[in-house]
Short mmCIF file of C-alpha atoms and ligand atoms in Angstrom, two decimals:
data_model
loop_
_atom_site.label_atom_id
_atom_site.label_comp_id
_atom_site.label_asym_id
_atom_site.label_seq_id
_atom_site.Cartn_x
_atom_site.Cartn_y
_atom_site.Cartn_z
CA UNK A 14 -0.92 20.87 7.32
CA UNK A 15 -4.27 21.99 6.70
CA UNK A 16 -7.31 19.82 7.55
CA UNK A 17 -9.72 18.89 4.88
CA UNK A 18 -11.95 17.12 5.92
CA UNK A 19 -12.75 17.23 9.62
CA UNK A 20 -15.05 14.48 10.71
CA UNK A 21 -16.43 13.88 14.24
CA UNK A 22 -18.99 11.56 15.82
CA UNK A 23 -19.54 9.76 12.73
CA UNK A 24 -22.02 6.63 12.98
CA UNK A 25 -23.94 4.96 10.57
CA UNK A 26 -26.46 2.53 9.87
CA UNK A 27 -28.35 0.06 7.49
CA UNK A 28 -31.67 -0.75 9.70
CA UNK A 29 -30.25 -2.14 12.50
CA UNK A 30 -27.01 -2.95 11.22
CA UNK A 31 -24.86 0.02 12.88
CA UNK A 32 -21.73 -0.18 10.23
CA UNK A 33 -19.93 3.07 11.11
CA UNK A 34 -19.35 3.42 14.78
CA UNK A 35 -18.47 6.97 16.45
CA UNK A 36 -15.85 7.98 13.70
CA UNK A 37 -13.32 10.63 14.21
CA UNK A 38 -10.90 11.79 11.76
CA UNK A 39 -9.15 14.91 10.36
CA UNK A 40 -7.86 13.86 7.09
CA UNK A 41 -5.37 16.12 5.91
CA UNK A 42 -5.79 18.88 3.05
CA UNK A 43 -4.24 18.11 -0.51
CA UNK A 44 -2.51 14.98 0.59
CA UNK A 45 -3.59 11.24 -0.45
CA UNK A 46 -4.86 8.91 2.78
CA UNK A 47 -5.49 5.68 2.47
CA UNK A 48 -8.20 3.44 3.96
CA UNK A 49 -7.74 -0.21 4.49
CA UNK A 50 -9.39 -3.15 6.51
CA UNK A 51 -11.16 -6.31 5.90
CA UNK A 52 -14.63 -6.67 4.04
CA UNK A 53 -17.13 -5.23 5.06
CA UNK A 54 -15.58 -3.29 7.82
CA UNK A 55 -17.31 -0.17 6.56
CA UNK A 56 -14.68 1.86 4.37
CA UNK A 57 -17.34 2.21 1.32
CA UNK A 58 -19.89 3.08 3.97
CA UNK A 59 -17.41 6.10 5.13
CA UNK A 60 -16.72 7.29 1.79
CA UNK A 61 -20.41 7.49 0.67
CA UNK A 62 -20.68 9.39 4.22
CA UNK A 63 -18.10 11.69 2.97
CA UNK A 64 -20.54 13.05 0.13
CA UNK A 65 -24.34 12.45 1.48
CA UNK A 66 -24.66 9.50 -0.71
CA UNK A 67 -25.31 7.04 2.05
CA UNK A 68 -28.54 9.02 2.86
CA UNK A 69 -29.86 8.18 -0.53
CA UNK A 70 -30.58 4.84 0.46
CA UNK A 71 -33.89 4.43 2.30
CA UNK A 72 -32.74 1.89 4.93
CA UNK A 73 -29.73 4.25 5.72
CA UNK A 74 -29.30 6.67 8.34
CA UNK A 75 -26.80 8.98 9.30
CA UNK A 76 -25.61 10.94 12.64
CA UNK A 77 -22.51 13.26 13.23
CA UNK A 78 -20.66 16.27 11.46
CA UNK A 79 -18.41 15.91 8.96
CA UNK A 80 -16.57 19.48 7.93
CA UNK A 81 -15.05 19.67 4.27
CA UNK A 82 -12.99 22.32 4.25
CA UNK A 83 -14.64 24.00 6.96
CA UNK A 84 -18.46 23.47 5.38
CA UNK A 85 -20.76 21.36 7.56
CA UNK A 86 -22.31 19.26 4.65
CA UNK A 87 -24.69 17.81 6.32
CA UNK A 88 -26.19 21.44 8.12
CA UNK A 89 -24.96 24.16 5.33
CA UNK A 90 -24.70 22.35 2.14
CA UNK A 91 -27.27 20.58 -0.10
CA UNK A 92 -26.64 17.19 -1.51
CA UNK A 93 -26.36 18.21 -5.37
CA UNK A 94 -23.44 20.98 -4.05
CA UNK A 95 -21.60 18.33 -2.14
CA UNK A 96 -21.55 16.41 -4.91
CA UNK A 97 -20.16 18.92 -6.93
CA UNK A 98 -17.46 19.75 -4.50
CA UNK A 99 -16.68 15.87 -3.61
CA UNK A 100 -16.12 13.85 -7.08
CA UNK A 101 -15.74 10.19 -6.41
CA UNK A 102 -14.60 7.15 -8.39
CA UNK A 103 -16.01 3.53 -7.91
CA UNK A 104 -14.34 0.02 -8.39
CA UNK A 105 -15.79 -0.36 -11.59
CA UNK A 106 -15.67 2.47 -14.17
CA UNK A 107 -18.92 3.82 -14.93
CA UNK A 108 -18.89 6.17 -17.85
CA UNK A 109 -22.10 7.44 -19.74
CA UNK A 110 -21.56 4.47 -21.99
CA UNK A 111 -23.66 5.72 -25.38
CA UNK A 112 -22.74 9.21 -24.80
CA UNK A 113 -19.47 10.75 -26.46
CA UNK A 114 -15.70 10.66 -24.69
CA UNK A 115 -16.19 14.82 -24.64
CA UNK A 116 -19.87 14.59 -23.29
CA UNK A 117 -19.09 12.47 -20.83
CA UNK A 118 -16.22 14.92 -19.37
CA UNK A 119 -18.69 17.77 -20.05
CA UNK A 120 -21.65 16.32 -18.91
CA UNK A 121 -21.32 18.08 -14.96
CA UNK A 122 -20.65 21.48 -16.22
CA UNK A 123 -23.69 20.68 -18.47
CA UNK A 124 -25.83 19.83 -15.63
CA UNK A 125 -24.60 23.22 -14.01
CA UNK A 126 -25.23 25.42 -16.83
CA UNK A 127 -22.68 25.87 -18.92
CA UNK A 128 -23.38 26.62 -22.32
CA UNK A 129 -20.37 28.31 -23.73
CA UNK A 130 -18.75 26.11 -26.18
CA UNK A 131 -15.32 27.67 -25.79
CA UNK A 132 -15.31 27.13 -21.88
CA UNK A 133 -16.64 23.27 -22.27
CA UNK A 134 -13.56 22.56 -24.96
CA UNK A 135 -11.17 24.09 -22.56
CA UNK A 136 -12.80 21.98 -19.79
CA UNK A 137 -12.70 18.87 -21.61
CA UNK A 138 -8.84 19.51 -22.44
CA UNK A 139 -7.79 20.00 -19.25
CA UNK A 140 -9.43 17.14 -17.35
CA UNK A 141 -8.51 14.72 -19.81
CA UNK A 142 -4.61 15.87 -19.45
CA UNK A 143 -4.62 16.01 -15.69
CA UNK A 144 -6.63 12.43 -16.06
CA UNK A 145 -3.39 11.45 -18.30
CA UNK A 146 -5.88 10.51 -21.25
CA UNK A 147 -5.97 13.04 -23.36
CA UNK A 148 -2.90 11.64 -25.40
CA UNK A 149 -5.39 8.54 -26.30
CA UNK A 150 -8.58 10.03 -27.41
CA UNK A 151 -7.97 13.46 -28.31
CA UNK A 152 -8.70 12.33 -32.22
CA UNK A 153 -12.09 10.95 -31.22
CA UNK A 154 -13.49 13.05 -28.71
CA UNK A 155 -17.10 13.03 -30.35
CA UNK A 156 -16.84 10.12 -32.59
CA UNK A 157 -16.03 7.51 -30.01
CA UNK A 158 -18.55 6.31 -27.07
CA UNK A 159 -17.67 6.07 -23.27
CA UNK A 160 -18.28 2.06 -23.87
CA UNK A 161 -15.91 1.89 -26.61
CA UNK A 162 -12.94 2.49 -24.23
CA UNK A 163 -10.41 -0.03 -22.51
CA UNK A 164 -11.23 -0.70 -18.62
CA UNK A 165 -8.27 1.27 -17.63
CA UNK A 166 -9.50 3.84 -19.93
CA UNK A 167 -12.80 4.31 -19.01
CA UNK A 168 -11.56 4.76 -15.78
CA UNK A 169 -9.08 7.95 -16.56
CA UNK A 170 -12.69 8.77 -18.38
CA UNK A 171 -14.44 8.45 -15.06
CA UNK A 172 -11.84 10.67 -13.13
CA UNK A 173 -11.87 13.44 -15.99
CA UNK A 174 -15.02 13.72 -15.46
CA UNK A 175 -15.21 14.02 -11.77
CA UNK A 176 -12.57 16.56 -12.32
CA UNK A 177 -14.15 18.96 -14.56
CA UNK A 178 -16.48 20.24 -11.91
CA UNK A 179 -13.63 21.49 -9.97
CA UNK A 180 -14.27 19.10 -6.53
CA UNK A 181 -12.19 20.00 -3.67
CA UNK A 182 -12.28 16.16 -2.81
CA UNK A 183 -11.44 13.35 -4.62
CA UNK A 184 -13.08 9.77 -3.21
CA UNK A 185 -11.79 6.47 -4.84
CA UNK A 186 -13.33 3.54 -4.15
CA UNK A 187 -10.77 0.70 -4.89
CA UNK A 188 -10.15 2.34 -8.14
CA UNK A 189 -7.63 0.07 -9.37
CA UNK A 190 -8.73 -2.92 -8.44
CA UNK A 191 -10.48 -3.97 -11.30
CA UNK A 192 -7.99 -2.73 -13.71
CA UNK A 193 -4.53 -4.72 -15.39
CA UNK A 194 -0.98 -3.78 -13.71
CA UNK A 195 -0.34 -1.04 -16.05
CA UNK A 196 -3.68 0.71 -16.19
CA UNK A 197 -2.96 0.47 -12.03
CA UNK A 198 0.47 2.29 -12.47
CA UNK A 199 -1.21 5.04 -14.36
CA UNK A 200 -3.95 5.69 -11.61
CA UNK A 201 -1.38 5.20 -9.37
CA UNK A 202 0.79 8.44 -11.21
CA UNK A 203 -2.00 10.21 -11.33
CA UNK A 204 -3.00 9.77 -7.41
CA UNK A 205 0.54 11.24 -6.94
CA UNK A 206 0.11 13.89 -9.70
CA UNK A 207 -3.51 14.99 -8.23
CA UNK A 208 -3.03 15.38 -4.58
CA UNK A 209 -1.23 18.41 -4.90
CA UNK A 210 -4.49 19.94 -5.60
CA UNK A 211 -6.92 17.82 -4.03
CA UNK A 212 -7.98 16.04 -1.18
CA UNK A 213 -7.75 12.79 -1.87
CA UNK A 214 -9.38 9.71 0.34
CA UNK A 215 -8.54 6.21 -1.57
CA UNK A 216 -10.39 2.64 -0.35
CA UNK A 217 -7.57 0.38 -1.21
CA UNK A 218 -6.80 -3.93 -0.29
CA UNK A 219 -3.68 -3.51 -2.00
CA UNK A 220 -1.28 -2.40 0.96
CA UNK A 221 1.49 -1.41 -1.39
CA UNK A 222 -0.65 0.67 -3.27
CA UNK A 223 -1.15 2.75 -0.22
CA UNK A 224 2.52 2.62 0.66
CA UNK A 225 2.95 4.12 -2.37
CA UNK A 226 0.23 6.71 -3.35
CA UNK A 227 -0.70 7.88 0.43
CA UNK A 228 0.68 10.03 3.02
CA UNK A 229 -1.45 8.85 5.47
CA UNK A 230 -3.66 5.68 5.99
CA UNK A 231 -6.61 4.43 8.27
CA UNK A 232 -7.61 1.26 9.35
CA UNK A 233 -11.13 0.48 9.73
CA UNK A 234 -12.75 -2.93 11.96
CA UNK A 235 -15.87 -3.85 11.95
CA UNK A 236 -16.81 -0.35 11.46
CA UNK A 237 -14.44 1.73 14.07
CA UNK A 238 -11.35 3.45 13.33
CA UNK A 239 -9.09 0.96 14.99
CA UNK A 240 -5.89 3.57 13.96
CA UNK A 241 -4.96 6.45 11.65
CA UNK A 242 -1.31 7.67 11.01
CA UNK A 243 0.98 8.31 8.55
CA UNK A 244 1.61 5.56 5.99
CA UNK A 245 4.92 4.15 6.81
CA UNK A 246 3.91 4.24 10.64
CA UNK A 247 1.26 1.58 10.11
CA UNK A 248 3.11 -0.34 7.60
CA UNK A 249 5.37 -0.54 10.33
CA UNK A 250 5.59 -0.04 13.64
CA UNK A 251 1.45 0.23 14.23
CA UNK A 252 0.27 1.01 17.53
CA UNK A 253 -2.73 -1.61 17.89
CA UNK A 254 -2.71 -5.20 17.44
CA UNK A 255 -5.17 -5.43 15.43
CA UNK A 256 -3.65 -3.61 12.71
CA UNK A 257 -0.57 -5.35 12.81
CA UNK A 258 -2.52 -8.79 12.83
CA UNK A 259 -4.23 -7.11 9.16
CA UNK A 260 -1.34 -6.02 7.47
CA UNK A 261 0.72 -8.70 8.24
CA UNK A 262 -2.04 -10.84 6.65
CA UNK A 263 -2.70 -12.54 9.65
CA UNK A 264 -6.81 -12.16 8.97
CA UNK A 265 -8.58 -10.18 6.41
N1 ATP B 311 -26.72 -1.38 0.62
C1 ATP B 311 -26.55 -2.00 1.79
N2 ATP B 311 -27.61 -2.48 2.47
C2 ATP B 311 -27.47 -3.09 3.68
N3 ATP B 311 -26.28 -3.26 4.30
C3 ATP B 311 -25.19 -2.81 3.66
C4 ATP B 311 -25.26 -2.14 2.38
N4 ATP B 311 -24.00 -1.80 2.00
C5 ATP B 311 -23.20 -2.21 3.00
N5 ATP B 311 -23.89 -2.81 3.99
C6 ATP B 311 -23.32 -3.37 5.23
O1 ATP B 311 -22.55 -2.38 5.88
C7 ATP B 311 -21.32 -2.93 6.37
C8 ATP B 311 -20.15 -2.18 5.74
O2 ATP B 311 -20.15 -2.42 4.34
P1 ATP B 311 -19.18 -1.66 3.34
O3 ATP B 311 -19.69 -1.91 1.98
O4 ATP B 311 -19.06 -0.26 3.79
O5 ATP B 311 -17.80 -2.43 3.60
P2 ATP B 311 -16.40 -2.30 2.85
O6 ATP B 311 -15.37 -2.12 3.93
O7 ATP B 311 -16.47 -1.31 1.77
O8 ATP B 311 -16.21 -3.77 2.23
P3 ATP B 311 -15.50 -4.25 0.87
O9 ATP B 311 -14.03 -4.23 1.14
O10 ATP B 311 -16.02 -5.64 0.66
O11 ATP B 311 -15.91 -3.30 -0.23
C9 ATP B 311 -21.39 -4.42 6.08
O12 ATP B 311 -21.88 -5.05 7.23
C10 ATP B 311 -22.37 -4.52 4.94
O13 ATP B 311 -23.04 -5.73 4.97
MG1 MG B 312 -16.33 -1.41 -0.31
#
């Protein structure tokens, strides 16, 4: 199994508040891992870590190496390229909301210079299949606004996009959680569908969704990696107390 993303030494910081602690972690190539733990423990923190967006905030800092498919981000790659290469999803969806359903899909390649009409439709198509939307909105690609979708919607909108830049990373920030039961199966599919191609790293409370969308899942505490290993290990038989105190719902 191929490692992803390699990260070592990882801390980080808001002023003085030190919320990622010495982080080390090989997350597995074009497999789904899950990361769970209480709130605030620092699992958005690591994600935003995971494509320079952390840095963008003035009080933040950042120390360590993280390796994405064998790139040092931080040393050999620019923020704007990382970002092209690492897509990520947030809680809530957060499509262009005035611009068009196809815009919004099209709007990275935009930003990176495409211009060839024939390319963009083809672009547009296949993100919004492999986002499972395509079905719903290919009548009113142009006519209908990113607002003007359902939640669970926008959110298939949201992933399209990130997925017509051609990211070698998928990040998912409790996508789900703001979203009705079936909208949540659909992501769910799609998790399942996508991590054949991508590396996937999904922030998730729900512990069944990462029973059943992840391989592998982490579990963060008060910003350390108490434990990492595959899915059903920590589900159940974990090695540290701590995690078996979480999932058995014991705190958090
Ligand atoms: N923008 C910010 N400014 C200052 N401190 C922050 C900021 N964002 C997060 N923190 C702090 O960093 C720590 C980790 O927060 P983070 O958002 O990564 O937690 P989380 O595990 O994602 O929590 P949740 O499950 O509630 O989303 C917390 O102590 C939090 O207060
Ligand atoms: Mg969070």
């Amino acid at each position: 199994m191929g490692v992803g993303i390699k990260i070592s030494d990882l801390n980080a910081w808001y002023g003085t508040n030190h919320s990622l602690q010495e982080i080390q972690l090989d997350i597995p190539a074009n497999h789904a891992t899950a990361l769970i733990g209480p709130s605030g423990c620092g699992k958005s923190t690591f994600l935003r870590c995971l494509n320079r967006m952390h840095e963008t905030n003035p009080i933040a800092r950042v120390t360590g190496k993280v390796l994405i498919n064998e790139v040092d981000i931080y040393a050999e790659s620019s923020p704007v390229e990382i970002r092209r290469r690492v897509g990520m999803v947030f809680q809530r969806p957060n499509p262009f909301p005035t611009m068009s359903i196809y815009d919004n899909v099209a709007s990275g390649l935009k930003l990176n210079g495409f211009r060839s009409r024939r390319v963009l439709d083809e672009v547009v198509e296949r993100s919004l299949r492999q986002s499972a939307l395509w079905d719903e909105v290919k009548d009113d690609l142009k006519k209908k606004s990113g607002a003007s979708l359902s939640g669970g919607q926008q959110q298939r909108l949201c992933i399209a996009r990130a997925l017509a830049v051609d990211p070698e990373v998928m990040l998912m920030d409790e996508p789900a959680s703001a979203l009705d039961p079936i909208s949540t199966a659909k992501i769910e599919d799609l998790i399942f569908e996508l991590k054949s191609q991508y590396t996937i790293v999904i922030v998730t409370h729900n512990m069944q969704q990462a029973a059943r969308v992840a391989e592998n899942t982490g579990f963060f505490l008060m910003g350390k990696l108490v434990e990492f290993d595959s899915t059903h290990k920590i589900f159940t038989n974990p090695r540290d107390k701590r995690t078996e105190d979480y999932i058995t719902g014991r705190f958090g």
